[in-house]
């Protein structure tokens, strides 16, 4: 019974956050003289209205799942990997670079190796932060923020000076390295949908297996929830930190590789690290770091992004309104103390007094998983 | 070009690029000294940049050459208001500081570009007419050698920023307010037992960071970019945060680091004229602030240098 | 003879946290110019009462009179204004600030907008000369000794014009020399007409400094006595009380070979202060060795050192003939250590995880609970169910978070996990803290059972009852060393109390047998 209430409560926070986000989006549209119903229905049509749009939405969803999984995995271990953006960019670049460097390899070799190159690039980049955290106690938040910008300038430099001769974008990857599949393209009326969505779903499943079913996952969860108890139980916190950051970066790198080998088929000079990273962070927070939650949250944000781009043409609403909605959703997820506060209060009114102590302890579960109690957890008094 | 001209050029452009960083880094210093981590500086700068450009475009005819200065204050005011979100979320709603700051960073460009779209019907604004431009100090520029290098055709906002940094240092270390603000970031329980209003001080820290960060964004827009678009602020907020850390949460240190990072940024642009530096690939100059910050964290600053209770939510017990 | 007024009167103070009454109708009155001790065991409610007086907590009911007038103390500021100042056990000092900055914080004087540190420093100098509170006003707190930090804390309170000072366990962190110093300071303060309330559970200190003493036990005020007219035994009796005695049925022990041998070890705490100072002890198969002592005398550090959670600076620890000092925890666990940690929430359990996952915490990486890196959740579940059944852990399902179990059942789960591995040495640190009678009895019988199975048990407890009833030998720990080892049948709670307070065994025996001789022994 307790379990059920818990699950319900866990679901209520993201659902209410989404509703409140949409509500604020509607208010903003009203304020600027747009019809929110028209706006949202244009968005919905733009995301799911035709096979083409469904294809685009799913294409957008795939790498979001990956960056969200990457963020979530680190988060479960107690780390705030704000660097998934940079790790994804490196994954993107690494995979494209490998693909255009070995154009003559046959597809069954080139495609996996290109993906692997992206995965490794992301993993190693995140590994820097894990290593510095484990051995020097340096905040992974600052390091990954700094690495985000470093990756942006480094990649831009590589594109202009190493991968090409002063061009702002690389040539297209060879057909053999592409994640696009003809039947998917045909099925969705020439959308950019590619095999990445299947990889993402498989990876979500694998991450779920890793976290729930393996000893490594068990260690990651234990270290994230209570480093002291983990030490008492003989786990190596340093090893766990580095392993979880490597895996986190690998997943983000895979997401980036999908952009390179699937969506864009090249890599180009950009003005900022891909929004894929921060959107992935948002997806993971909304999905409560749970792989299944992440799939749904990624689909929602994928639909918002793709559907949002139809809004300007259809009803004249600037597409940025969806980014505002996303930001507000995460704001409410982040400030879930307030939502929980009201939920608890309502429950107390209906269900009579609940022993305060126990309910406090129990609500530690979802909060810890979403990383809001990070500061407490890290108070590892050696 | 002779030596004086080269030096003048290098110093002036370093100062131009430093000015926004100085103010924003000072903002970060106030916030973190009160115990609130503010990774949302980037977003606050975006709002400051956006609002100052809107003001500038609308009012340049009325206020003439004063416009960018008033625009700077407008940017500060909007940053102040915007940072209120962060204060409420982190102080009263117990949100994770980093999540809240990230929301600020997601929200600001979305909102600003949305409003730009509404107001101007495009994703970027027109170019402003009244820019900060260059400034020559009346008397100081006549000093031999130093005058032409430091005080001729240079960035007045940077000098204002340096002045503000000195003021901030006094405010933080020599006044009652500063002592209380710092105590809240170090040991809120202790401050609480001494009757200091912990929450009020935290609000003050965050709101000041919003004001200074907003002004920083306004300077970036009106001195460097000259218009507003999604790419007007591209990492300056994060560089400012780096400057704050590198400067060990001290206003003068943060100012020094901001000038250094501004110099590094400007070299990526002006480095082509300078012998040795033109041979360094520009990428090194671009990533220098970030790499230096990481190295500083590892080797110089260590893990325990920031305010002791930074990033922790303080819950009063009753 | 003279008119003695009460500067503080607390009447019928009750403070409730949920269902728990930390203070239950407590009365306390403090006279002007006296040193008033507040005596009680850990958790008796002393600090709660003083937090109420200093405005950090609000009482659920009761009145406070300051200088004869009813007062509402709803904030530390209000307490300050009434002249009440508290020196907390964990100092409320900003490490990064200078002594001066810490002292003036919150009541700063300014000169044309700027802090006037110069005149503040002068004022601090005057105060520190007057009361012998020697500090370096411009030193940073993190660079000065604990003794000086405490003097800075006292100055902070006096600087605000406090007439009534509350000192919470002021000697807990001080060296004997610093304690002498502190006592002098306290005397000079009362000479100037200030009143002092000192919270403590050290009887010898009360005899040394206090004029009167109020004893608190389990949230209730027992009595207020004149210290001069009362012996230490009487105080000890009042503090411990005729509490329920959990007699444990047990046959005499038959100690066998040495399982654990600790040889002259030194351990520092997280702040780098030496807490275990050249301690040696042995635990044999088939016996329970109880460690008695007041909190903070190095018990926690000793256990952390044995279990590999903290570094051993010097010395040797041998478990079943193998040297284990400074091994990683897992290696020590595998050498045969079972450990019921003192803080079950912070160390013993991962609260948000399920019961079955917590039961697997020490063995998850081995067969049958996992194979090739994959957890066998079926086995984990059946193992947890088996343990829950065997150790009477009451729960709805082993998949519920362990946080939702009661404290007693959480502790039983830990004991199940640790005992089931059949360790040759079981460390039980505060195994019954905060538990109800039923759970306490159960846990005691489990510890005895281990002993009867020829395992070694090392029990650490602040509860004298528990140590007396469960142990076969009792080692009293004082200031990082074993002060004495006694047999429960040859000692008494009074004697243990004196040993825990730092008396030597001979003196303790002498004073228990001949109470009048006590005065001399205390004032050595």
Short mmCIF file of C-alpha atoms in Angstrom, two decimals, chain C residues 168-437:
data_model
loop_
_atom_site.label_atom_id
_atom_site.label_comp_id
_atom_site.label_asym_id
_atom_site.label_seq_id
_atom_site.Cartn_x
_atom_site.Cartn_y
_atom_site.Cartn_z
CA UNK C 168 26.76 23.12 26.46
CA UNK C 169 29.23 20.34 27.26
CA UNK C 170 32.05 22.86 27.37
CA UNK C 171 34.73 20.39 28.41
CA UNK C 172 33.96 17.67 25.86
CA UNK C 173 36.60 18.89 23.45
CA UNK C 174 39.17 20.33 25.85
CA UNK C 175 42.43 19.02 27.24
CA UNK C 176 42.75 18.79 31.06
CA UNK C 177 44.83 21.97 31.08
CA UNK C 178 42.26 23.80 29.01
CA UNK C 179 39.57 22.59 31.39
CA UNK C 180 41.45 24.12 34.34
CA UNK C 181 41.65 27.33 32.36
CA UNK C 182 37.93 27.24 31.61
CA UNK C 183 37.06 26.73 35.26
CA UNK C 184 39.08 29.79 36.20
CA UNK C 185 37.25 31.78 33.55
CA UNK C 186 33.88 30.60 34.81
CA UNK C 187 34.79 31.67 38.33
CA UNK C 188 35.86 35.12 37.17
CA UNK C 189 32.61 35.49 35.29
CA UNK C 190 30.46 34.67 38.28
CA UNK C 191 32.56 36.98 40.44
CA UNK C 192 31.37 39.78 38.15
CA UNK C 193 27.80 38.80 38.86
CA UNK C 194 27.12 36.70 35.78
CA UNK C 195 25.26 33.42 36.08
CA UNK C 196 26.30 30.25 34.30
CA UNK C 197 24.37 27.16 33.35
CA UNK C 198 26.68 24.31 32.43
CA UNK C 199 25.36 21.23 30.66
CA UNK C 200 27.39 18.16 31.43
CA UNK C 201 27.36 14.52 32.33
CA UNK C 202 30.75 14.55 34.01
CA UNK C 203 30.28 14.23 37.75
CA UNK C 204 33.78 15.29 38.71
CA UNK C 205 33.40 18.58 36.90
CA UNK C 206 30.18 19.30 38.67
CA UNK C 207 31.86 18.72 41.99
CA UNK C 208 34.66 21.04 40.97
CA UNK C 209 32.74 24.02 39.66
CA UNK C 210 29.02 23.96 40.24
CA UNK C 211 27.10 25.45 43.13
CA UNK C 212 23.86 23.69 42.46
CA UNK C 213 22.86 20.93 40.11
CA UNK C 214 19.58 20.01 38.45
CA UNK C 215 19.33 16.41 37.34
CA UNK C 216 17.31 15.51 34.28
CA UNK C 217 16.40 11.98 33.36
CA UNK C 218 14.37 10.91 30.32
CA UNK C 219 13.02 14.39 29.78
CA UNK C 220 11.94 14.97 33.39
CA UNK C 221 13.59 17.09 36.05
CA UNK C 222 14.40 14.80 38.97
CA UNK C 223 15.74 17.17 41.59
CA UNK C 224 17.87 20.24 42.22
CA UNK C 225 20.55 19.80 44.85
CA UNK C 226 23.35 21.77 46.44
CA UNK C 227 26.49 20.23 45.06
CA UNK C 228 28.48 20.62 48.28
CA UNK C 229 25.94 18.56 50.21
CA UNK C 230 25.74 15.77 47.69
CA UNK C 231 28.13 12.97 46.87
CA UNK C 232 29.03 11.82 43.41
CA UNK C 233 27.24 8.52 43.97
CA UNK C 234 24.04 10.31 44.81
CA UNK C 235 24.36 12.36 41.65
CA UNK C 236 25.11 9.24 39.64
CA UNK C 237 22.10 7.48 41.09
CA UNK C 238 19.84 10.35 40.23
CA UNK C 239 21.23 10.56 36.72
CA UNK C 240 20.92 6.86 35.96
CA UNK C 241 17.84 6.29 38.06
CA UNK C 242 16.21 3.06 39.02
CA UNK C 243 15.69 2.34 35.39
CA UNK C 244 14.14 -0.85 34.12
CA UNK C 245 16.79 -3.47 34.39
CA UNK C 246 16.96 -5.84 31.49
CA UNK C 247 18.31 -8.92 33.16
CA UNK C 248 19.61 -11.27 30.58
CA UNK C 249 19.62 -14.99 31.20
CA UNK C 250 23.02 -16.33 30.53
CA UNK C 251 25.36 -19.03 31.65
CA UNK C 252 28.87 -18.04 32.72
CA UNK C 253 31.13 -17.50 29.75
CA UNK C 254 33.91 -19.81 28.77
CA UNK C 255 36.43 -17.63 27.01
CA UNK C 256 38.65 -19.44 24.55
CA UNK C 257 41.33 -18.32 22.11
CA UNK C 258 41.96 -14.66 21.31
CA UNK C 259 39.97 -13.52 18.28
CA UNK C 260 40.69 -9.81 18.22
CA UNK C 261 43.81 -8.22 19.53
CA UNK C 262 44.27 -4.46 19.43
CA UNK C 263 47.81 -3.47 20.20
CA UNK C 264 48.73 0.08 21.12
CA UNK C 265 46.78 1.83 18.36
CA UNK C 266 46.43 5.52 17.78
CA UNK C 267 43.54 6.97 15.74
CA UNK C 268 42.66 10.53 14.79
CA UNK C 269 39.18 11.85 14.12
CA UNK C 270 38.08 13.70 10.98
CA UNK C 271 39.43 16.96 12.39
CA UNK C 272 42.85 15.45 12.98
CA UNK C 273 42.53 15.28 16.76
CA UNK C 274 43.91 12.15 18.39
CA UNK C 275 40.95 10.31 19.85
CA UNK C 276 42.44 6.85 20.49
CA UNK C 277 45.76 7.14 22.25
CA UNK C 278 47.77 3.95 22.42
CA UNK C 279 44.88 1.66 23.23
CA UNK C 280 45.24 -2.11 23.64
CA UNK C 281 42.62 -4.77 24.27
CA UNK C 282 41.78 -8.38 23.50
CA UNK C 283 38.50 -10.12 22.83
CA UNK C 284 38.25 -13.88 23.11
CA UNK C 285 36.03 -16.43 21.51
CA UNK C 286 33.05 -17.10 23.70
CA UNK C 287 32.94 -13.79 25.52
CA UNK C 288 31.26 -10.42 25.29
CA UNK C 289 33.63 -7.58 25.99
CA UNK C 290 31.66 -4.46 26.81
CA UNK C 291 33.15 -1.02 26.38
CA UNK C 292 31.67 1.50 28.75
CA UNK C 293 32.38 5.18 28.55
CA UNK C 294 30.94 8.61 28.00
CA UNK C 295 30.30 9.58 24.42
CA UNK C 296 33.32 11.15 22.76
CA UNK C 297 36.07 9.28 24.56
CA UNK C 298 37.25 7.58 21.38
CA UNK C 299 34.81 4.68 21.15
CA UNK C 300 33.62 5.56 17.64
CA UNK C 301 37.15 6.01 16.36
CA UNK C 302 38.22 2.68 17.87
CA UNK C 303 35.46 0.84 16.06
CA UNK C 304 36.00 2.66 12.80
CA UNK C 305 39.66 1.71 13.01
CA UNK C 306 38.92 -1.96 13.61
CA UNK C 307 36.43 -2.07 10.74
CA UNK C 308 38.71 -0.26 8.31
CA UNK C 309 36.61 2.90 7.96
CA UNK C 310 39.31 5.12 9.45
CA UNK C 311 43.05 5.15 9.22
CA UNK C 312 45.10 3.74 12.08
CA UNK C 313 48.04 6.05 12.73
CA UNK C 314 50.14 3.51 14.58
CA UNK C 315 49.81 0.16 16.29
CA UNK C 316 48.54 -3.24 15.26
CA UNK C 317 45.12 -4.87 14.98
CA UNK C 318 44.98 -8.64 14.64
CA UNK C 319 41.84 -10.57 13.77
CA UNK C 320 42.18 -14.34 14.08
CA UNK C 321 45.94 -14.08 13.78
CA UNK C 322 45.86 -11.89 10.67
CA UNK C 323 46.99 -8.29 10.79
CA UNK C 324 44.15 -6.15 9.49
CA UNK C 325 44.99 -2.56 10.39
CA UNK C 326 44.41 -0.18 7.48
CA UNK C 327 42.97 -2.88 5.27
CA UNK C 328 39.98 -1.89 3.14
CA UNK C 329 36.64 -2.60 4.84
CA UNK C 330 35.74 -5.46 2.54
CA UNK C 331 38.92 -7.35 3.30
CA UNK C 332 38.32 -7.00 7.03
CA UNK C 333 34.73 -8.10 6.62
CA UNK C 334 35.88 -11.16 4.75
CA UNK C 335 38.43 -11.90 7.47
CA UNK C 336 35.51 -12.53 9.77
CA UNK C 337 34.13 -9.23 11.05
CA UNK C 338 30.46 -8.56 11.53
CA UNK C 339 29.65 -4.95 12.38
CA UNK C 340 26.47 -3.41 13.70
CA UNK C 341 27.38 0.24 13.22
CA UNK C 342 26.57 2.90 15.72
CA UNK C 343 24.55 5.03 13.31
CA UNK C 344 22.21 2.71 11.52
CA UNK C 345 20.71 5.41 9.31
CA UNK C 346 23.91 7.03 8.12
CA UNK C 347 26.13 3.98 7.96
CA UNK C 348 24.27 0.74 8.48
CA UNK C 349 21.55 1.08 5.88
CA UNK C 350 20.79 2.64 2.55
CA UNK C 351 17.41 3.90 3.66
CA UNK C 352 15.67 4.42 0.32
CA UNK C 353 16.68 0.93 -0.85
CA UNK C 354 14.45 -2.05 -0.23
CA UNK C 355 14.79 -4.46 2.66
CA UNK C 356 16.13 -7.19 0.38
CA UNK C 357 18.75 -4.89 -1.09
CA UNK C 358 19.85 -3.83 2.37
CA UNK C 359 20.05 -7.42 3.52
CA UNK C 360 22.42 -8.07 0.61
CA UNK C 361 24.70 -5.13 1.35
CA UNK C 362 27.65 -7.22 2.55
CA UNK C 363 27.28 -10.25 0.29
CA UNK C 364 25.73 -8.99 -2.94
CA UNK C 365 28.89 -9.55 -4.93
CA UNK C 366 29.17 -13.23 -4.11
CA UNK C 367 27.23 -16.31 -5.04
CA UNK C 368 24.44 -17.09 -4.51
CA UNK C 369 23.22 -13.47 -4.51
CA UNK C 370 24.95 -12.70 -7.78
CA UNK C 371 26.80 -14.48 -10.53
CA UNK C 372 29.03 -13.00 -13.22
CA UNK C 373 28.09 -9.52 -12.17
CA UNK C 374 24.35 -10.11 -12.40
CA UNK C 375 22.22 -9.98 -9.30
CA UNK C 376 20.08 -13.02 -8.64
CA UNK C 377 16.99 -11.25 -7.44
CA UNK C 378 15.11 -14.44 -6.70
CA UNK C 379 17.87 -15.52 -4.36
CA UNK C 380 18.12 -12.04 -2.89
CA UNK C 381 14.43 -12.12 -2.10
CA UNK C 382 14.37 -15.59 -0.61
CA UNK C 383 17.51 -14.81 1.39
CA UNK C 384 15.94 -11.66 2.78
CA UNK C 385 12.71 -13.49 3.55
CA UNK C 386 14.64 -16.23 5.30
CA UNK C 387 16.54 -13.69 7.42
CA UNK C 388 13.41 -11.71 8.21
CA UNK C 389 11.71 -14.85 9.40
CA UNK C 390 14.69 -16.08 11.40
CA UNK C 391 15.39 -12.76 13.07
CA UNK C 392 11.80 -11.71 13.55
CA UNK C 393 11.97 -8.63 11.33
CA UNK C 394 8.37 -7.48 11.04
CA UNK C 395 7.54 -6.20 7.59
CA UNK C 396 4.90 -6.24 4.91
CA UNK C 397 7.22 -7.23 2.13
CA UNK C 398 10.95 -7.41 1.62
CA UNK C 399 10.58 -5.14 -1.39
CA UNK C 400 9.43 -2.15 0.65
CA UNK C 401 12.04 0.53 1.39
CA UNK C 402 13.80 -0.22 4.64
CA UNK C 403 13.08 3.37 5.67
CA UNK C 404 9.45 2.37 6.25
CA UNK C 405 10.39 -0.17 8.95
CA UNK C 406 10.43 0.79 12.62
CA UNK C 407 13.80 1.44 14.23
CA UNK C 408 13.74 -1.89 16.05
CA UNK C 409 13.04 -3.83 12.88
CA UNK C 410 15.72 -1.91 10.97
CA UNK C 411 18.20 -2.86 13.66
CA UNK C 412 17.07 -6.48 13.58
CA UNK C 413 17.63 -6.46 9.83
CA UNK C 414 21.19 -5.23 10.31
CA UNK C 415 21.83 -7.85 12.99
CA UNK C 416 20.42 -10.54 10.73
CA UNK C 417 22.72 -9.46 7.93
CA UNK C 418 25.80 -9.30 10.12
CA UNK C 419 25.19 -12.39 12.25
CA UNK C 420 24.14 -14.66 9.43
CA UNK C 421 27.58 -14.44 7.89
CA UNK C 422 28.82 -16.22 10.98
CA UNK C 423 31.57 -13.72 11.79
CA UNK C 424 34.20 -14.72 14.30
CA UNK C 425 34.02 -11.19 15.74
CA UNK C 426 30.81 -9.22 16.01
CA UNK C 427 31.06 -5.52 16.84
CA UNK C 428 27.85 -4.10 18.20
CA UNK C 429 28.00 -0.33 18.62
CA UNK C 430 25.05 1.17 20.46
CA UNK C 431 22.95 -1.72 19.25
CA UNK C 432 19.83 -0.74 21.18
CA UNK C 433 19.87 3.04 20.99
CA UNK C 434 16.38 4.42 20.64
CA UNK C 435 14.69 1.03 20.60
CA UNK C 436 11.74 -0.25 22.61
CA UNK C 437 11.95 -2.81 25.38
#
